[in-house]
Coordinates of C-alpha atoms in Angstrom, one line a residue:
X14 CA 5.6 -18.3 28.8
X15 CA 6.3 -16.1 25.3
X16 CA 8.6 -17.3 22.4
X17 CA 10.3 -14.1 23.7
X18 CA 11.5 -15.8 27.3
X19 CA 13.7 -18.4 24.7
X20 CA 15.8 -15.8 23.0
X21 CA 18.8 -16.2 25.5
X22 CA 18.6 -20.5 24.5
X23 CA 18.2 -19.2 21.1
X24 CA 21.8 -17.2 21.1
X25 CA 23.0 -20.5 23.2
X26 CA 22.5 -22.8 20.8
X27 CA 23.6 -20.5 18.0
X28 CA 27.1 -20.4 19.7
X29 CA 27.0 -24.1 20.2
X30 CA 26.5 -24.7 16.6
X31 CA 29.8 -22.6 15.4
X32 CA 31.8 -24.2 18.0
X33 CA 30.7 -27.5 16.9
X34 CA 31.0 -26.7 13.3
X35 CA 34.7 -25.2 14.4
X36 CA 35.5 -28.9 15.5
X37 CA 35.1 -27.8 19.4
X38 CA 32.4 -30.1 21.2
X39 CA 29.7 -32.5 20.3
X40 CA 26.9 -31.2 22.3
X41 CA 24.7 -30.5 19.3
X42 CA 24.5 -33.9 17.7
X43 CA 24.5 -35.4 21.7
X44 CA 21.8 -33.8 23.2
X45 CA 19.5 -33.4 19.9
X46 CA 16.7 -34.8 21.4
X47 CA 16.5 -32.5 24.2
X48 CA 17.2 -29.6 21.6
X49 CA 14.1 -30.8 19.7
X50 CA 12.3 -31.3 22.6
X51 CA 12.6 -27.5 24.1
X52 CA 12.4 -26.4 19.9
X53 CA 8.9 -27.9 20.3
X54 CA 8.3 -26.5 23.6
X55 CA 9.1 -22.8 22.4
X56 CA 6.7 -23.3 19.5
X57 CA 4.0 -24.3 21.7
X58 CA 4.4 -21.1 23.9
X59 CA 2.6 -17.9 23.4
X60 CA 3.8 -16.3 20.0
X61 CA 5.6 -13.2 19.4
X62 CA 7.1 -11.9 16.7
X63 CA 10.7 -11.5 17.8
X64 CA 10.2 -15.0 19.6
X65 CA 8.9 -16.4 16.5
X66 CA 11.6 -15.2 14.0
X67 CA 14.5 -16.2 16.6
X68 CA 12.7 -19.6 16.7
X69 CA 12.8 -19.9 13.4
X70 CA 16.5 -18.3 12.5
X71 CA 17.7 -20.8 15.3
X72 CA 16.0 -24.3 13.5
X73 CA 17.1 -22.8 10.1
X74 CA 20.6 -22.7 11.2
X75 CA 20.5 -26.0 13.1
X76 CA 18.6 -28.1 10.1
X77 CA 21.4 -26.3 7.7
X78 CA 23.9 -27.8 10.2
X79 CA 22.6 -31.2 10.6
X80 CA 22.6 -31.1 6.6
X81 CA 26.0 -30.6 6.7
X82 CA 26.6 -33.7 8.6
X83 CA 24.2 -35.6 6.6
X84 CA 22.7 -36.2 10.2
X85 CA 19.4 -38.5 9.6
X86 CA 16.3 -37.7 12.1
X87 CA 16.1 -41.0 14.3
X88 CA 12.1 -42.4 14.3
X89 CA 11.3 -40.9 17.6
X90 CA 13.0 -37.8 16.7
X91 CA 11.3 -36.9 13.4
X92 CA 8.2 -37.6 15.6
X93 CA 8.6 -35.4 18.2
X94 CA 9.5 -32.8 16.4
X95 CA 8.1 -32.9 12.8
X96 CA 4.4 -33.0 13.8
X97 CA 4.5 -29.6 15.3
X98 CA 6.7 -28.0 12.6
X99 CA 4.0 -28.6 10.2
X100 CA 1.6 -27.9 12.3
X101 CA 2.7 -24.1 13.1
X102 CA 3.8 -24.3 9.3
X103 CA -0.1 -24.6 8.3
X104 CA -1.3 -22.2 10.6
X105 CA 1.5 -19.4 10.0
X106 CA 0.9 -15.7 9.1
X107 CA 2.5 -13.1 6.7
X108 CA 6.0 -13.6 6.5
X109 CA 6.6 -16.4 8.4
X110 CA 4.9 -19.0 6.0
X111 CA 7.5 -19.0 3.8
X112 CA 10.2 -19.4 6.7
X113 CA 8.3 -22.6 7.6
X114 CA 8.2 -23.5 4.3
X115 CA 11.7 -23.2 3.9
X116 CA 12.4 -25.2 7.1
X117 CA 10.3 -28.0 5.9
X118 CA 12.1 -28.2 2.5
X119 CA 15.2 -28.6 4.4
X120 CA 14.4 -31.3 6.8

């Protein structure tokens, strides 16, 4: 699998954030851990530079969202999911470093 395959999830979860943010739903904050999860699996897949900005548009706006709700990462969920953010983050190319970086300030 590419980063590319996750662009429909990517557009998904996008629309699940603005109806949750326009007081319609709960699914983001209920099923975080399964976002994470597949998050971690789409980082893991084979890179691509649409797949890889989408990614990382996608976390921005869902990090940005759980700030908003001053939503605090439970134990297993920080490590599930941080470990391979800095991971990538270290490993990144060209313009995507500071998009990492960014991320990881946020979280």
């Amino acid at each position: 699998k590419k980063q590319d395959d996750a662009m429909p999830g990517f557009d998904l979860l996008g629309r699940a954030i603005a109806l949750e943010k326009a007081g319609e739903g709960l699914a983001i904050t209920e099923q975080l851990p399964f976002i994470l999860r597949w998050s971690v699996f789409v980082m893991a897949s084979k890179e691509s530079t649409v797949g890889l900005a989408g990614l990382l548009e996608m976390l921005s706006e869902l990090i940005s969202y759980l700030r908003i709700l001053n939503y605090e990462f439970s134990d297993s969920e920080a490590m599930l999911f941080l470990p391979f953010l800095f991971e990538k983050a270290s490993v990144a190319k060209g313009r995507f470093i500071d998009r990492y970086l960014d991320l990881i300030n946020a979280v």
